[in-house]
Amino acid sequence: MSEPLLQLEGVHTHIGQYHILHGVDLLVPKGGITVLLGRNGAGKTTTLRTIMGLWHASRGTVRFAGEDITQSSTPDIACAGLAYVPESMGIFSDLTVRENLYLAARSVKKVGEMDEARLEWIFGFFGALKKFWNQPAGTLSGGQKQMVAIARAIVEPRRLLLIDEPTKGLAPAIIQGMIAAFRELKQTETILLVEQNFSFVCALGDSVAVMDGGRIVHSGAMAALADDRDLQHKLLGLSLDAHQ
Amino acid sequence: MTTISQAAPQDSAIPKVRVDMLPLLLVPVLALLMLPLVGSFPTWVTLTVAGLAMGMMVFMMASGLTLIFGLMDVLNFGHGAFVSVGAFTATLVLLPMKSWVEADSVWMNLSVVGLAILLAMLVTGILGWAFERIIIRPVYGLHLKQILITMGGMIVAEQLIHVIWGAEQIPLQLPTTFRGAFIIGDAALEKYRLIAVGVGLTVFVTMFLVLNRTKVGLLIRAGVENGEMVEALGYRIRRLFVGVFMAGSALAGLGGVMWGLYKETLTAAIGGEITVLVFIVIIIGGLGSVGGCFIGAMLVALVANYAGFLAPKVALVSDILLMVTVLLWRPQGLYPVAKR
C-alpha cells in the first residue's frame, strides 16, 4: 500500500452526550477510491464529518498528508485540499448551478474567470450541468443535484474528495452513469466514498473499510471482499445476490 | 467519456425557472384596490407616497435584521438600539452645523445630512461589531438567551443615550430645502417623503446587486441557506457573520437618521418603538429574505396609511391583521428562504 494520504488513529467522536466513534483507525492511500461501508448508524457519516472538522474528535488523531488536522477548523481543512460532498448534497438551491460552482472555486474572483478547460472536463462527466448552467440548483432533479454537488467538489483540483452516499435515492439509470463518471474520476482523484449500495462500490472500489458500532472492523482490498460472500454476510449482513 | 446525462435521458428536460410573482403584485394591487375606497385621486396619491416613504424607512431598518436572522440565526431584539444610536449620532452633526441645515441651499443641506448619515452608519457599524463580539457571540444557537440578552442590550443602550444626550426630547430640524411639498395637480407630495423613497430604493438596489452580483453576496445567500456547507467550501462564516452584523447595524443607523428627521423629534426610545413593526415586516417577508422584507415593509406602511384614513380604529391593529393574513396564506412569509 502506498503512503497514506489520510490517516485516522483511535478517533473518538462525541455528539452531545452520545459517543458515536469508538476509536476509528483508517488509512486512505493516495489515488483511487477507498470505500467506507457499514450498516445504518455504524458511524460512516460521523467519520467523514470528523475528518472535515464539522464535529471534532474528542480523542485520537486525524492526519492529512502528514499534517495533524484533528482540531483544525473546517475552512482550514477545506483549504488544505479536502472537498466534501455531504449525504444531503448541501447544494445552495437559491443559487444557480454556475453560482454553486463559482463559490466552490475559491481562487476565482469573478464568475467569468472560472477555468473553461476544467469546466469542460466536468461537463464530460456531467453533461446535464452545461444545459442547466443558469438554472437555480433547487429546480433540478435529485440526480442533477448530486451532479452539482460532486462537480462543486472537483471544480478546482483537490487532494481528497469525501463523498457521502452519492447514489442515495437515485434511479438505477443515473447510478450506472455515476459509476462511469467515478471510474474516470478515480484516475486523477483520491476519493473516500461512503456507500450502502454494495454493487455500486464493488464496481469502483480499490480498497475498503467496514465500520460497525463506531469502529473499523475490517479493511483490505475491495476485490477480496467482493469475492468473499461469507465475509460480506459476516460484516454487512447482506447477500450480494439481493443487490445484483 | 461517458456522461451521466447520456445514461439518464429522463433527466434531460430543462426545468422551468419559476418566478414567484404573486407577492410582487401585492403592493400595486393593494394600492389600486384602495383608489375607489379612498375616493379622491389626489388624496390617494398623497397617502400612497406617504406609505411608500414610511415603508422605505422601515425597510432600511428591517433589511439588516432579516439578514442577521437568516445568516446567523440570531434573534436580535436589540436592533432598535442601533436605530436610536444612529438618530442621536446624527445630532452630533446636525445640531452644531445648524446654519448648514437652515441654509436655503440644496447642496449645503445634502452635505450636512450626508455627513450625518455617514457618521451615524460608521458609529452604528462599529457598535454592531462590538455588540456581536461581546453580546451575541456567547449566545449563538441559544434563542431564549438571545432574546433576553439583546433586549437587555437595548435597555442599556437607551440608558446610555440618556446619560450622553440627556433625558429630554431633542428636536431635529428638517433641512430647509427638504421641507414643503411638490404640488402636482391637486396632490401634495412632501419633498422629504420623496427623498426617503429615493434613499430606500437606492439601499434596496445596492443590496440586490451586492447579494446577486458579488462573491460576498452569494456567500451570504448561501450562508443563509446552509452555513455549514459554506465552511466546508473553505470560507470562514464567522467573518461573514461579523460583516453582516456590522452592515445590518449600519443600515439600522441610516434608518434611524431618516426616521428621526421624519419625526423631527428624538427620544431614546425611538428605536424600541419601531422594533415591533420591524419584526412584523421581516416575518411577513420571510425571515432572511431581503426581497420579502422590501415588499413586507411597503405592505405594512401602505396598509397602515390607508387604514388610518379609512378606518382609524382599524389602523391600530392593521399591522397584526396584515401579518396574520399573510401567514395564513404563506406560513413562512412571502418569500421563505430555503434551509437545509
CSV table of N, CA and C in Angstrom, one decimal, chain B residues 201-268:
chain,number,residue,atom,x,y,z
B,201,LEU,N,-35.0,53.1,-2.1
B,201,LEU,CA,-34.8,52.4,-3.4
B,201,LEU,C,-33.3,52.2,-3.6
B,202,THR,N,-32.5,53.2,-3.3
B,202,THR,CA,-31.0,53.1,-3.5
B,202,THR,C,-30.5,52.0,-2.6
B,203,VAL,N,-30.9,51.9,-1.4
B,203,VAL,CA,-30.5,50.9,-0.5
B,203,VAL,C,-30.9,49.5,-1.0
B,204,PHE,N,-32.1,49.4,-1.5
B,204,PHE,CA,-32.6,48.1,-1.9
B,204,PHE,C,-31.8,47.7,-3.2
B,205,VAL,N,-31.6,48.6,-4.1
B,205,VAL,CA,-30.9,48.2,-5.4
B,205,VAL,C,-29.5,47.8,-5.0
B,206,THR,N,-28.9,48.6,-4.1
B,206,THR,CA,-27.5,48.2,-3.7
B,206,THR,C,-27.4,46.9,-3.1
B,207,MET,N,-28.3,46.6,-2.2
B,207,MET,CA,-28.3,45.3,-1.5
B,207,MET,C,-28.6,44.2,-2.6
B,208,PHE,N,-29.5,44.4,-3.5
B,208,PHE,CA,-29.8,43.5,-4.5
B,208,PHE,C,-28.6,43.2,-5.3
B,209,LEU,N,-27.9,44.2,-5.8
B,209,LEU,CA,-26.7,44.0,-6.6
B,209,LEU,C,-25.6,43.3,-5.8
B,210,VAL,N,-25.4,43.7,-4.6
B,210,VAL,CA,-24.3,43.0,-3.8
B,210,VAL,C,-24.7,41.5,-3.6
B,211,LEU,N,-25.9,41.3,-3.2
B,211,LEU,CA,-26.3,39.9,-2.9
B,211,LEU,C,-26.3,39.0,-4.2
B,212,ASN,N,-26.5,39.6,-5.4
B,212,ASN,CA,-26.6,38.8,-6.6
B,212,ASN,C,-25.4,38.9,-7.5
B,213,ARG,N,-24.6,39.9,-7.3
B,213,ARG,CA,-23.5,40.1,-8.3
B,213,ARG,C,-22.1,39.9,-7.7
B,214,THR,N,-22.0,39.8,-6.4
B,214,THR,CA,-20.7,39.7,-5.9
B,214,THR,C,-20.5,38.4,-5.1
B,215,LYS,N,-19.2,37.9,-5.0
B,215,LYS,CA,-19.0,36.7,-4.4
B,215,LYS,C,-19.4,36.7,-2.9
B,216,VAL,N,-19.1,37.9,-2.3
B,216,VAL,CA,-19.5,38.0,-0.8
B,216,VAL,C,-21.0,37.9,-0.7
B,217,GLY,N,-21.7,38.5,-1.6
B,217,GLY,CA,-23.2,38.5,-1.6
B,217,GLY,C,-23.7,37.1,-1.8
B,218,LEU,N,-23.1,36.4,-2.7
B,218,LEU,CA,-23.5,35.0,-3.0
B,218,LEU,C,-23.2,34.1,-1.8
B,219,LEU,N,-22.1,34.4,-1.1
B,219,LEU,CA,-21.7,33.6,0.1
B,219,LEU,C,-22.7,33.9,1.2
B,220,ILE,N,-23.2,35.2,1.3
B,220,ILE,CA,-24.2,35.5,2.3
B,220,ILE,C,-25.5,34.7,2.0
B,221,ARG,N,-25.9,34.7,0.8
B,221,ARG,CA,-27.1,34.0,0.4
B,221,ARG,C,-26.9,32.5,0.7
B,222,ALA,N,-25.8,32.0,0.3
B,222,ALA,CA,-25.5,30.5,0.5
B,222,ALA,C,-25.5,30.3,2.0
B,223,GLY,N,-24.9,31.2,2.8
B,223,GLY,CA,-24.8,31.0,4.2
B,223,GLY,C,-26.1,31.0,4.9
B,224,VAL,N,-27.1,31.8,4.4
B,224,VAL,CA,-28.4,31.9,4.9
B,224,VAL,C,-29.1,30.5,4.8
B,225,GLU,N,-28.7,29.8,3.6
B,225,GLU,CA,-29.3,28.5,3.4
B,225,GLU,C,-28.6,27.4,4.1
B,226,ASN,N,-27.3,27.4,4.1
B,226,ASN,CA,-26.5,26.3,4.6
B,226,ASN,C,-25.1,26.8,5.0
B,227,GLY,N,-25.0,27.3,6.2
B,227,GLY,CA,-23.7,27.9,6.7
B,227,GLY,C,-22.6,26.8,6.8
B,228,GLU,N,-23.0,25.6,7.2
B,228,GLU,CA,-22.0,24.6,7.4
B,228,GLU,C,-21.4,24.2,6.0
B,229,MET,N,-22.2,24.2,5.0
B,229,MET,CA,-21.6,23.9,3.6
B,229,MET,C,-20.7,25.0,3.2
B,230,VAL,N,-21.0,26.3,3.5
B,230,VAL,CA,-20.1,27.4,3.1
B,230,VAL,C,-18.8,27.2,3.8
B,231,GLU,N,-18.8,26.8,5.1
B,231,GLU,CA,-17.5,26.5,5.8
B,231,GLU,C,-16.8,25.3,5.1
B,232,ALA,N,-17.5,24.3,4.7
B,232,ALA,CA,-16.9,23.1,4.1
B,232,ALA,C,-16.3,23.4,2.7
B,233,LEU,N,-16.7,24.6,2.1
B,233,LEU,CA,-16.1,25.0,0.9
B,233,LEU,C,-14.9,25.8,1.1
B,234,GLY,N,-14.6,26.1,2.4
B,234,GLY,CA,-13.3,26.8,2.7
B,234,GLY,C,-13.5,28.3,3.1
B,235,TYR,N,-14.7,28.7,3.4
B,235,TYR,CA,-14.9,30.1,3.8
B,235,TYR,C,-15.2,30.2,5.3
B,236,ARG,N,-14.7,31.3,5.9
B,236,ARG,CA,-14.9,31.5,7.3
B,236,ARG,C,-16.2,32.2,7.5
B,237,ILE,N,-17.2,31.5,7.9
B,237,ILE,CA,-18.6,32.1,8.0
B,237,ILE,C,-18.6,33.1,9.2
B,238,ARG,N,-17.8,32.9,10.2
B,238,ARG,CA,-17.8,33.9,11.3
B,238,ARG,C,-17.4,35.3,10.8
B,239,ARG,N,-16.5,35.3,9.8
B,239,ARG,CA,-16.2,36.7,9.3
B,239,ARG,C,-17.4,37.3,8.5
B,240,LEU,N,-18.1,36.4,7.8
B,240,LEU,CA,-19.3,36.9,7.2
B,240,LEU,C,-20.3,37.4,8.2
B,241,PHE,N,-20.4,36.6,9.3
B,241,PHE,CA,-21.3,37.0,10.4
B,241,PHE,C,-21.1,38.4,10.9
B,242,VAL,N,-19.8,38.6,11.1
B,242,VAL,CA,-19.4,39.9,11.7
B,242,VAL,C,-19.7,41.0,10.7
B,243,GLY,N,-19.3,40.8,9.4
B,243,GLY,CA,-19.6,41.7,8.3
B,243,GLY,C,-21.1,42.0,8.2
B,244,VAL,N,-21.9,41.0,8.2
B,244,VAL,CA,-23.3,41.2,8.0
B,244,VAL,C,-23.9,41.9,9.2
B,245,PHE,N,-23.4,41.6,10.4
B,245,PHE,CA,-23.9,42.3,11.6
B,245,PHE,C,-23.6,43.7,11.6
B,246,MET,N,-22.3,44.0,11.2
B,246,MET,CA,-21.9,45.5,11.1
B,246,MET,C,-22.8,46.2,10.0
B,247,ALA,N,-22.9,45.5,8.9
B,247,ALA,CA,-23.7,46.2,7.8
B,247,ALA,C,-25.2,46.4,8.2
B,248,GLY,N,-25.7,45.3,8.9
B,248,GLY,CA,-27.1,45.4,9.3
B,248,GLY,C,-27.3,46.5,10.4
B,249,SER,N,-26.3,46.7,11.2
B,249,SER,CA,-26.4,47.7,12.3
B,249,SER,C,-26.2,49.1,11.6
B,250,ALA,N,-25.3,49.2,10.6
B,250,ALA,CA,-25.2,50.5,9.9
B,250,ALA,C,-26.4,50.9,9.2
B,251,LEU,N,-27.1,49.9,8.6
B,251,LEU,CA,-28.4,50.2,7.9
B,251,LEU,C,-29.4,50.7,8.9
B,252,ALA,N,-29.4,50.0,10.1
B,252,ALA,CA,-30.4,50.5,11.1
B,252,ALA,C,-30.0,51.9,11.5
B,253,GLY,N,-28.7,52.2,11.5
B,253,GLY,CA,-28.3,53.6,11.8
B,253,GLY,C,-28.8,54.6,10.8
B,254,LEU,N,-28.7,54.2,9.5
B,254,LEU,CA,-29.2,55.0,8.4
B,254,LEU,C,-30.7,55.2,8.6
B,255,GLY,N,-31.4,54.1,8.8
B,255,GLY,CA,-32.9,54.2,9.0
B,255,GLY,C,-33.2,55.1,10.2
B,256,GLY,N,-32.4,55.0,11.2
B,256,GLY,CA,-32.6,55.9,12.4
B,256,GLY,C,-32.5,57.4,12.1
B,257,VAL,N,-31.5,57.7,11.2
B,257,VAL,CA,-31.4,59.2,10.8
B,257,VAL,C,-32.6,59.6,10.0
B,258,MET,N,-32.9,58.7,9.0
B,258,MET,CA,-34.1,59.1,8.2
B,258,MET,C,-35.4,59.2,9.0
B,259,TRP,N,-35.6,58.2,9.9
B,259,TRP,CA,-36.8,58.2,10.7
B,259,TRP,C,-36.8,59.4,11.7
B,260,GLY,N,-35.6,59.7,12.3
B,260,GLY,CA,-35.5,60.8,13.2
B,260,GLY,C,-35.9,62.1,12.5
B,261,LEU,N,-35.3,62.3,11.3
B,261,LEU,CA,-35.7,63.5,10.5
B,261,LEU,C,-37.1,63.6,10.1
B,262,TYR,N,-37.7,62.4,9.9
B,262,TYR,CA,-39.1,62.3,9.6
B,262,TYR,C,-40.0,62.7,10.8
B,263,LYS,N,-39.6,62.2,12.0
B,263,LYS,CA,-40.4,62.5,13.2
B,263,LYS,C,-40.1,63.9,13.7
B,264,GLU,N,-38.9,64.4,13.4
B,264,GLU,CA,-38.4,65.7,13.8
B,264,GLU,C,-38.2,65.9,15.3
B,265,THR,N,-38.4,64.8,16.0
B,265,THR,CA,-38.1,64.8,17.5
B,265,THR,C,-37.5,63.5,17.9
B,266,LEU,N,-36.4,63.6,18.7
B,266,LEU,CA,-35.8,62.3,19.1
B,266,LEU,C,-36.0,62.0,20.5
B,267,THR,N,-36.3,60.8,20.8
B,267,THR,CA,-36.2,60.2,22.2
B,267,THR,C,-35.4,59.0,22.1
B,268,ALA,N,-34.9,58.6,23.3
B,268,ALA,CA,-34.0,57.4,23.3
B,268,ALA,C,-34.8,56.1,22.9
